[in-house]
Amino acid sequence: MNWLKYALKRILMLIPVIISVTFILFLILSLAPGDVARMVLGQDATEEQVAQLNHEMGLDRPLLIRYLRYMRDALRLDFGRSWTGNFDVLAEFSHRLPYTLLVSFLAIIFATGVGIPLGIASAIKQYSLLDYGSTFMVMLLFSMPAFWLGTMCQLLFCLTLHWLPVSGITNWKNFILPPLILGANTLASMIRMSRTSMLDVIRMDYIRTARAKGGSRRYVTRHHAIRNSLIPVVTQIGISFAGTIGGAVVTENIFAIPGIGTLLINAVKSRDVPVVMGTVIFITIIVGVINLIVDLICALVDPRIDLAS
Amino acid sequence: MAIFKKKTKKPLSEYSTGELILFRFKKNKLAMIGVAMFMFVTIMILIAPLIRPYSMVIKQDIVHRLNPPSKEHIFGTDELGRDLLARILYGGRISLFCSLAIIGIAFVTGAIIGGTAGFFGGKVDTILMRIVDMLMSVPSALLAMAIITALGNGVWKLVLALSIGQIARFARMVRSSVLTLRNREYIEAAKCFGSSSWRIIMKHILPNGIGPIIVSATLTLGAVILSISSMGYLGLGVASPTPEWGTIISENKVNIQYFPYLGVIPGICIMLTVMSVNFIGDGLRDAFDPKSKR
């Protein structure tokens, strides 16, 4: 019951966040200079046509009125049309979202699936070759730009060895390299987090108690240490999801995946305000919801988290 | 002889906290490697005009296009016959100075917002922190892209866009460190002595709370260098022909398959610079808080 109350409170707290984020974005994007109607219609349009279109798009109104209108339309799931491409923002977004989500989820699965065991193993065998190797890998991955790693892997695996296709989405093989590149940074933080957390836990008194009571090293590690060390790591998964979605922009660009990243980049380059606005709002909501789910799971699993505060 | 004269050693208790931090930092080998690497990069960038004149950055030489590394062109030439070494040297100026500017802006603004909120508390705190929370809820890469949409391309616009995304982090950090220090006894003592708020902040809160913030700023610097080059790669940052490390890789994208040095060399430059900054950051963290060391 307590948990349900907490969940409801957290869900309700998302609403002011969404409203304020849309307002900030609206404010920032309204700074965009230039005559939008002129841009859409081209240089040959007459002054009347430009004024007409400005009126139709509501751009001749004050900022606050435009914002309220935008929010009213948004509640009806109308996020406007693109200024340059003549498509509906929401339709295009939902059409492209599956690709981005697929690559992002695969990336997170790769990062956690490899990172957590590796981090825990290098904590258990601290100062071993494995530990030094994984620490070195973390340092490398943290220092490498993702686009460079992607380009180099493309050069090696696709263009030189011909193991994988270079780009596109036609084959399941297209979805091997992008998640690995996208997950590289998260992998590094997963290894580091789970190693640190595990090292904290195995120095705890209750681990010594469990060993003193006769539990084998293996049993204590498995049943006492690993479970407790995973709590901060699980929270980290939610946080790194925001970074993963941001990184998807770069990865999709390298591998020509028609996800929301490529949509966003093209929109930013052509200063297509409705598309940028819609895309950033949707991503913020998705990231917020995923963080919320992770927090709720943590609250459900870990009874020590104080739900009242 | 003077060289062999042994330094008289002070007992450990006579060292000031600052001296101890410096001592621990100097003992950290990785951190010293980081310092050496970072100094090397900085010096190379600063003396760039002595190595290659700026004219070589933009001078096109179609006869010598796509020359692999040689005596004349140590890093080779690109598609337009421009010397890659010159482009990397002058590109490093933009990459490094912009990232320092971004950290500087975010640090100062964040410290003012967070410090005000933490020190005065109450309504000021609530309002400022709500704004910070709002900024935090948008992923920083996306916030930067929205700002670039509004302002357009350009070096200073990029600096502004990326620094706004970092302000919130610094504001939160400064606030929480001010909050923990605010109720310490020595602050109360200073208040009883009649010190002004300004004096308390500058003399007591700043020196005691700055450590973790410097560490975080150094570690963020590496991430910022990466963001600048990513923006350059995506074509949202510094635009060609102005060189910047990410932009250099991006403009050579089509030729990397047959002339890999065009991608490998700038990438390694980015990696080594970021790595050196991260080494320094890790070293500072361990020096400020020796308990955190593993």
Short mmCIF file of C-alpha atoms in Angstrom, two decimals, chain A residues 16-17 20-21 24-25 28-33 126-127 136 139-148 151-152 155 159-160 162 185 192 195-196 199-200 203 242-243 245-247 249-250 253-254 264-265 267-269 271-273 276 279-280 283-284 287, chain B residues 30 130-131 133-135 137-139 141-143 145-153 164 219 222-223 226 229-231 233-236 245-247 249-250 253 256-258 260 263-268 270-272 274-276 278-279 282 285 292 294:
data_model
loop_
_atom_site.label_atom_id
_atom_site.label_comp_id
_atom_site.label_asym_id
_atom_site.label_seq_id
_atom_site.Cartn_x
_atom_site.Cartn_y
_atom_site.Cartn_z
CA PRO A 16 5.09 19.45 -13.59
CA VAL A 17 8.43 18.26 -14.94
CA SER A 20 8.33 22.97 -17.27
CA VAL A 21 10.54 21.17 -19.77
CA ILE A 24 11.98 25.87 -21.33
CA LEU A 25 12.30 24.28 -24.75
CA ILE A 28 14.84 28.43 -26.18
CA LEU A 29 13.48 27.51 -29.59
CA SER A 30 11.52 30.74 -29.92
CA LEU A 31 14.89 32.51 -29.92
CA ALA A 32 15.48 31.06 -33.38
CA PRO A 33 15.93 34.06 -35.63
CA GLN A 126 41.29 -7.43 -6.92
CA TYR A 127 44.80 -6.67 -8.23
CA PHE A 136 42.53 -0.47 -18.45
CA MET A 139 40.01 3.94 -19.05
CA LEU A 140 40.20 3.42 -22.79
CA LEU A 141 36.43 3.36 -23.27
CA PHE A 142 35.96 6.52 -21.21
CA SER A 143 38.51 8.39 -23.30
CA MET A 144 37.37 7.34 -26.76
CA PRO A 145 34.79 9.34 -28.67
CA ALA A 146 31.94 7.01 -29.64
CA PHE A 147 31.89 8.23 -33.23
CA TRP A 148 35.58 7.39 -33.61
CA THR A 151 34.14 4.52 -37.48
CA MET A 152 37.18 2.40 -36.60
CA LEU A 155 36.62 0.14 -40.96
CA LEU A 159 35.23 -2.71 -44.81
CA THR A 160 38.38 -4.78 -44.21
CA HIS A 162 33.71 -7.98 -44.45
CA ASN A 185 30.36 4.01 -22.62
CA ARG A 192 33.44 0.71 -12.72
CA ARG A 195 33.49 -3.09 -9.11
CA THR A 196 33.40 -0.20 -6.62
CA LEU A 199 34.52 -3.76 -3.12
CA ASP A 200 32.43 -1.73 -0.65
CA ARG A 203 34.40 -5.18 3.40
CA ALA A 242 19.48 9.01 -20.69
CA GLY A 243 23.07 8.95 -21.91
CA ILE A 245 19.45 7.83 -25.91
CA GLY A 246 21.66 10.90 -26.33
CA GLY A 247 24.43 8.71 -27.74
CA VAL A 249 22.07 10.26 -32.15
CA VAL A 250 25.74 9.67 -32.96
CA ASN A 253 24.38 8.76 -37.79
CA ILE A 254 27.39 6.45 -38.27
CA LEU A 264 16.76 15.01 -34.72
CA ILE A 265 20.08 15.74 -36.43
CA ALA A 267 15.89 18.79 -37.90
CA VAL A 268 18.61 20.65 -35.97
CA LYS A 269 20.57 21.24 -39.18
CA ARG A 271 16.32 24.40 -37.90
CA ASP A 272 13.00 22.60 -38.09
CA VAL A 273 11.62 23.81 -34.75
CA VAL A 276 13.20 19.38 -32.57
CA THR A 279 11.53 14.91 -30.44
CA VAL A 280 13.24 16.37 -27.39
CA ILE A 283 12.78 11.60 -25.41
CA THR A 284 12.67 13.49 -22.12
CA VAL A 287 13.88 8.90 -20.11
CA LEU B 30 49.05 7.77 -13.32
CA ARG B 130 13.35 24.10 -9.23
CA ILE B 131 14.99 25.77 -12.24
CA ASP B 133 15.78 20.44 -11.65
CA MET B 134 14.05 21.49 -14.86
CA LEU B 135 17.40 21.80 -16.65
CA SER B 137 15.49 16.56 -16.61
CA VAL B 138 16.43 17.18 -20.25
CA PRO B 139 19.37 14.99 -21.36
CA ALA B 141 23.09 16.44 -25.36
CA LEU B 142 19.50 17.12 -26.41
CA LEU B 143 19.39 20.44 -24.59
CA MET B 145 21.00 20.48 -29.74
CA ALA B 146 17.86 22.51 -29.01
CA ILE B 147 20.00 25.55 -28.23
CA ILE B 148 22.01 25.06 -31.43
CA THR B 149 18.73 24.89 -33.38
CA ALA B 150 17.81 28.27 -31.96
CA LEU B 151 21.19 29.98 -32.26
CA GLY B 152 22.79 28.31 -35.27
CA ASN B 153 26.34 27.05 -35.79
CA ILE B 164 24.15 25.44 -20.17
CA LEU B 219 36.47 14.73 -14.81
CA GLY B 222 37.19 15.04 -20.48
CA ALA B 223 33.53 14.45 -21.23
CA LEU B 226 34.32 14.40 -26.25
CA SER B 229 34.21 16.64 -31.04
CA SER B 230 30.95 14.66 -31.32
CA MET B 231 29.11 17.86 -32.19
CA TYR B 233 31.45 15.11 -36.19
CA LEU B 234 27.67 15.48 -36.47
CA GLY B 235 28.11 18.79 -38.26
CA LEU B 236 26.50 20.78 -35.43
CA TRP B 245 39.27 17.39 -33.95
CA GLY B 246 35.76 16.02 -34.51
CA THR B 247 35.29 18.11 -37.63
CA ILE B 249 37.40 13.20 -38.71
CA SER B 250 34.01 14.10 -40.15
CA LYS B 253 34.91 10.30 -43.45
CA ILE B 256 39.11 6.78 -44.19
CA GLN B 257 38.57 3.41 -45.88
CA TYR B 258 41.59 3.78 -48.15
CA PRO B 260 43.03 5.16 -42.53
CA GLY B 263 40.83 8.96 -39.09
CA VAL B 264 43.26 7.17 -36.81
CA ILE B 265 45.57 10.12 -36.03
CA PRO B 266 42.96 12.73 -35.00
CA GLY B 267 41.10 10.05 -33.01
CA ILE B 268 44.22 9.14 -31.07
CA ILE B 270 41.31 13.14 -28.85
CA MET B 271 41.74 9.91 -26.89
CA LEU B 272 45.12 10.80 -25.40
CA VAL B 274 40.81 13.01 -22.74
CA MET B 275 42.75 10.22 -21.07
CA SER B 276 45.31 12.63 -19.63
CA ASN B 278 40.83 11.76 -16.72
CA PHE B 279 44.11 10.62 -15.12
CA ASP B 282 41.26 10.52 -10.80
CA ARG B 285 39.99 12.66 -6.38
CA SER B 292 38.03 6.66 -1.74
CA ARG B 294 40.85 1.41 -4.27
#
